[in-house]
Amino acid sequence: LESQVAGGLLGAAIAFILLQFYHTRSMEVELRRAVRRGTLRLVYQPIVDLKTGRIVAVEALLRWSRRGRDVSPEVFVALAERRRFIGALTRWVIRNVILELGTTIEERHIRVTVNIASEDLKDLGFPAFLTDCLQKARLTANLIGLELTERSAAEGTSAATAIGLLRSLGHSIYIDDFGTGYSSLSYLHRLAPDAIKIDRSFTQTIGTEAVTAPVVPLILEMASKLNMLVVVEGIESREQAVYFNAAVPNGSPIWGQGWLFGKPMPVSELRSLLARNSATQR
Ligand code: C2E
Ligand code: MG
Ligand code: MG
Ligand code: MG
């Protein structure tokens, strides 16, 4: 009897693994098809200068609706990274950001940032691809900032070389989700990124817990000393915006992004937000 039970359990385990495998595989097939057919969408989230309230940049975020339901980018981006076709997604994003928003950002003197993966840094054709897209649209490289996580930015000397090349072409480099991964001072010094984006897990300690994460002031101080711009992610309350504006060392720039200023939105909505934003600035 015992061996029968064991056999049953083993059968169930195998069925479960096969089902998981099938599920991931079919998701991969559908995602690859979506990239080919261009049935992905982009949304944009405003980034605001905390001192003036002006929208200074937007982040492009990818959306994929599968069988009528949005799949989290955390899930499908990770899948594309694992299965080594993230490069196709990144290129799709860059082409479409330029198509949808190129002239708007140029006219409004703002910048758009896109998220790139460590795979893109290994792709020797990537810098030329970017340059080519920009030239066709007659746009300059400073209009497109590149966001990289600490993990991919700190991935050895070849990543550092690739980042250096992208910077020399005129792209700003943003370290995304700063404070959650590697955070080694040697790589920060070596890469000299233009900006760090403080992860929202730090932001959310402000106003929600009795004690503010004690490292936040240290991060702000360090960024200021290293001449790096700080972008605060995940600002949901007025209190958080006020805190960061006051905590940044005098004279250093500080930008913020989060639901307080706007959720990620389709391009049409962004355009009217930008029009309203510049009208209130006059
Ligand atoms: P990320 O680059 O750190 O993007 C910020 C995420 O925080 C976005 O999630 C955004 O919707 C969310 N967020 C913004 N403000 C707030 C806030 O006030 N509160 C809260 N709770 N969340 C906020 P999203 O769009 O789900 O994207 C998740 C992650 O997926 C991104 O994190 C990025 O790592 C990845 N991702 C998204 N689009 C792309 C893409 O085109 N390429 C690559 N490689 N990765 C992407
Ligand atoms: Mg990002
Ligand atoms: Mg982030
Ligand atoms: Mg994130």
XYZ file of C-alpha atoms and ligand atoms in Angstrom:
331
model
C 0.000 0.000 0.000
C 2.814 2.370 0.936
C 4.427 1.979 -2.456
C 1.048 2.636 -4.113
C 0.727 5.920 -2.217
C 4.294 6.847 -3.111
C 3.599 6.035 -6.745
C 0.460 8.184 -6.699
C 2.337 11.103 -5.200
C 5.109 10.751 -7.725
C 2.545 10.721 -10.546
C 0.903 13.852 -9.187
C 4.263 15.583 -8.858
C 5.184 14.731 -12.431
C 1.801 15.931 -13.707
C 2.258 19.196 -11.788
C 5.746 19.789 -13.199
C 4.564 19.042 -16.735
C 1.654 21.426 -16.312
C 3.961 24.186 -15.039
C 6.308 23.533 -17.931
C 3.450 23.690 -20.420
C 2.124 26.893 -18.830
C 5.497 28.672 -19.058
C 6.078 27.412 -22.572
C 2.719 28.605 -23.865
C 3.252 31.971 -22.195
C 6.608 32.228 -23.910
C 5.132 31.353 -27.305
C 2.378 33.939 -26.881
C 4.782 36.636 -25.691
C 7.115 36.049 -28.637
C 4.106 36.306 -30.946
C 2.989 39.532 -29.257
C 6.430 41.071 -29.820
C 6.392 39.979 -33.482
C 2.926 41.341 -34.076
C 3.460 44.420 -31.964
C 0.455 43.771 -29.736
C 2.178 45.149 -26.653
C 1.395 48.555 -25.185
C 3.378 51.323 -23.585
C 2.330 53.465 -20.681
C 4.190 56.462 -19.318
C 4.625 57.706 -15.783
C 5.559 61.330 -15.097
C 8.742 62.194 -13.205
C 8.588 65.531 -11.417
C 11.193 67.977 -10.152
C 10.262 67.990 -6.454
C 11.379 71.598 -6.072
C 9.265 73.087 -8.866
C 6.544 70.528 -9.496
C 7.359 70.579 -13.186
C 7.304 67.320 -15.158
C 10.901 66.852 -16.264
C 10.827 63.289 -17.588
C 8.630 60.251 -18.095
C 9.376 56.556 -17.687
C 8.146 54.180 -20.378
C 6.656 50.979 -18.946
C 5.630 47.962 -20.962
C 2.214 46.302 -20.785
C 1.107 42.966 -22.172
C -2.440 41.757 -22.168
C -2.712 37.988 -22.557
C -6.114 36.453 -23.169
C -7.751 39.684 -22.082
C -5.794 40.096 -18.855
C -2.689 42.158 -18.154
C 0.315 40.066 -17.119
C 2.646 41.823 -14.663
C 5.827 43.070 -16.338
C 7.734 41.588 -13.398
C 6.569 38.197 -14.685
C 6.911 38.537 -18.444
C 10.125 40.591 -18.383
C 11.709 37.931 -16.162
C 10.503 35.256 -18.584
C 11.966 37.075 -21.580
C 15.247 37.481 -19.693
C 15.387 33.810 -18.786
C 14.569 32.714 -22.316
C 16.981 35.244 -23.810
C 14.647 37.260 -25.983
C 14.502 40.389 -23.841
C 16.513 42.122 -26.584
C 13.511 41.945 -28.917
C 11.308 43.530 -26.232
C 13.790 46.319 -25.537
C 14.065 47.137 -29.230
C 10.292 47.128 -29.603
C 10.030 49.536 -26.673
C 12.647 51.933 -28.033
C 11.170 52.016 -31.540
C 7.684 52.655 -30.227
C 8.662 55.199 -27.595
C 10.267 57.242 -30.355
C 7.234 56.837 -32.621
C 4.688 57.746 -29.951
C 6.547 60.359 -28.007
C 9.626 61.513 -29.932
C 8.407 64.885 -31.099
C 6.437 65.545 -27.899
C 9.449 65.176 -25.605
C 11.572 67.285 -27.905
C 9.012 70.088 -27.997
C 8.431 70.014 -24.255
C 12.115 69.723 -23.352
C 11.634 66.627 -21.284
C 13.275 63.232 -21.395
C 11.957 59.689 -21.569
C 13.625 56.793 -19.768
C 13.420 53.159 -20.835
C 14.320 50.076 -18.842
C 17.053 47.940 -20.316
C 18.352 44.510 -19.285
C 21.836 43.109 -18.788
C 21.338 41.157 -22.021
C 21.133 44.471 -23.896
C 24.546 45.461 -22.542
C 26.023 42.267 -23.959
C 24.436 42.951 -27.358
C 27.210 44.557 -29.400
C 24.696 45.898 -31.903
C 22.642 47.725 -29.289
C 24.401 51.132 -29.316
C 24.228 51.253 -33.131
C 20.552 50.282 -33.010
C 19.819 53.174 -30.646
C 21.792 55.655 -32.714
C 20.043 54.499 -35.875
C 16.557 54.873 -34.364
C 17.396 58.354 -33.108
C 18.920 59.482 -36.389
C 15.882 58.336 -38.375
C 13.682 60.401 -36.075
C 16.162 63.301 -35.986
C 16.360 63.189 -32.213
C 19.375 63.556 -29.930
C 20.587 60.863 -27.528
C 20.095 63.013 -24.440
C 16.323 62.636 -24.932
C 16.467 58.936 -24.073
C 17.701 57.901 -20.642
C 18.486 54.275 -19.885
C 17.453 52.577 -16.626
C 19.437 49.620 -15.389
C 19.138 47.673 -12.186
C 22.113 47.471 -9.854
C 22.409 43.793 -10.568
C 22.881 44.202 -14.325
C 25.022 47.322 -13.988
C 27.418 45.599 -11.619
C 27.811 42.534 -13.834
C 31.541 42.709 -14.479
C 33.774 44.874 -16.615
C 32.023 44.213 -19.931
C 28.829 45.772 -18.546
C 30.870 48.764 -17.379
C 32.388 49.148 -20.829
C 28.981 48.988 -22.521
C 27.568 51.547 -20.092
C 30.537 53.829 -20.733
C 29.899 53.635 -24.466
C 26.194 54.449 -24.079
C 27.091 57.425 -21.902
C 29.608 58.677 -24.433
C 26.841 58.598 -27.052
C 24.905 61.029 -24.872
C 22.473 58.813 -22.969
C 21.938 59.373 -19.272
C 22.303 56.260 -17.158
C 19.903 55.697 -14.255
C 20.483 52.996 -11.663
C 17.013 51.567 -11.015
C 15.688 50.177 -7.714
C 18.741 51.566 -5.968
C 19.417 50.071 -2.551
C 17.787 46.700 -3.108
C 20.560 44.828 -4.864
C 24.269 45.171 -4.949
C 24.861 48.743 -3.775
C 28.610 48.406 -3.825
C 30.429 51.699 -3.633
C 33.158 50.518 -5.974
C 30.783 49.934 -8.880
C 29.047 53.278 -8.288
C 32.379 55.015 -8.424
C 33.472 53.060 -11.489
C 30.263 53.546 -13.479
C 29.584 57.108 -12.399
C 25.893 56.908 -13.393
C 24.023 60.145 -13.984
C 21.268 59.249 -11.549
C 20.090 56.756 -8.968
C 16.453 55.851 -8.517
C 15.819 55.156 -4.849
C 13.665 52.052 -4.608
C 10.121 52.533 -3.398
C 10.677 50.220 -0.436
C 12.708 53.071 1.117
C 10.173 55.716 0.163
C 7.419 53.784 1.814
C 9.130 53.781 5.181
C 8.431 57.505 5.336
C 5.169 58.365 7.001
C 4.215 54.739 7.496
C 6.652 53.575 10.143
C 7.716 55.203 13.387
C 11.327 55.266 12.297
C 12.489 56.483 8.917
C 14.926 54.148 7.203
C 18.160 55.614 8.576
C 20.023 54.956 5.341
C 17.884 57.356 3.298
C 19.736 60.519 4.407
C 23.031 58.719 3.799
C 22.026 57.816 0.252
C 21.030 61.428 -0.437
C 24.301 62.704 0.975
C 26.354 60.239 -1.038
C 24.525 61.033 -4.284
C 25.077 64.732 -3.724
C 28.803 64.235 -3.103
C 29.139 62.059 -6.188
C 27.185 64.568 -8.271
C 24.433 62.118 -9.070
C 20.831 63.110 -9.560
C 18.367 61.383 -7.225
C 14.989 60.175 -8.424
C 12.694 58.934 -5.653
C 10.437 56.062 -6.727
C 7.002 55.259 -5.379
C 5.964 58.615 -3.896
C 2.351 58.122 -2.874
C 1.832 60.856 -0.280
C 2.451 64.576 -0.018
C 4.349 63.858 3.202
C 6.880 61.698 1.357
C 7.465 64.392 -1.278
C 7.981 67.023 1.414
C 10.349 64.771 3.336
C 12.632 64.148 0.374
C 12.605 67.758 -0.724
C 13.771 68.796 2.741
C 16.230 65.929 3.254
C 18.266 66.475 0.105
C 21.458 68.484 0.700
C 21.136 72.136 -0.274
C 21.383 72.835 -3.958
C 21.234 69.217 -5.098
C 18.499 68.345 -7.579
C 15.820 65.855 -6.575
C 13.137 64.318 -8.751
C 10.240 62.085 -7.801
C 7.922 59.569 -9.369
C 4.824 57.912 -7.993
C 1.078 57.800 -7.731
C 1.000 61.245 -6.088
C 2.035 62.751 -9.427
C 0.427 60.228 -11.733
C 0.076 56.538 -12.418
C 1.501 55.051 -15.625
C -0.870 56.211 -18.404
C -1.365 55.870 -22.154
C 0.275 58.430 -24.413
C -2.923 60.410 -25.104
C -3.475 60.994 -21.400
C 0.167 61.923 -20.926
C -0.068 64.540 -23.657
C -2.936 66.341 -21.944
C -1.216 66.081 -18.566
C 1.901 67.679 -20.078
C -0.165 70.488 -21.580
C -1.852 71.178 -18.240
C 1.456 70.941 -16.355
C 3.219 73.525 -18.498
C 0.168 75.820 -18.384
C 0.273 75.920 -14.578
C 3.977 76.716 -14.657
C 3.581 79.929 -16.610
P 10.597 49.809 -12.408
O 11.400 50.118 -13.613
O 11.221 50.024 -11.087
O 9.256 50.642 -12.570
C 8.556 51.213 -11.506
C 7.390 50.359 -11.080
O 6.788 50.931 -9.926
C 6.277 50.295 -12.130
O 5.688 48.994 -12.048
C 5.296 51.351 -11.633
O 3.972 51.156 -12.081
C 5.408 51.167 -10.144
N 5.046 52.382 -9.413
C 5.236 53.660 -9.789
N 4.813 54.532 -8.857
C 4.325 53.789 -7.837
C 3.749 54.121 -6.558
O 3.583 55.271 -6.175
N 3.394 53.074 -5.769
C 3.547 51.789 -6.156
N 3.171 50.829 -5.318
N 4.088 51.439 -7.351
C 4.475 52.427 -8.179
P 5.351 48.123 -13.337
O 4.911 49.001 -14.459
O 4.473 47.013 -12.886
O 6.772 47.541 -13.752
C 7.458 46.662 -12.909
C 8.859 46.434 -13.371
O 8.883 45.742 -14.631
C 9.649 47.721 -13.643
O 10.109 48.261 -12.436
C 10.746 47.198 -14.538
O 11.752 46.591 -13.787
C 10.014 46.124 -15.340
N 9.631 46.704 -16.649
C 8.523 47.394 -17.012
N 8.569 47.753 -18.310
C 9.761 47.300 -18.794
C 10.415 47.349 -20.074
O 9.944 47.951 -21.053
N 11.629 46.716 -20.168
C 12.214 46.088 -19.097
N 13.402 45.487 -19.275
N 11.632 46.026 -17.910
C 10.426 46.625 -17.737
Mg 12.549 51.613 -14.175
Mg 12.492 51.162 -10.314
Mg 11.091 48.152 -9.629
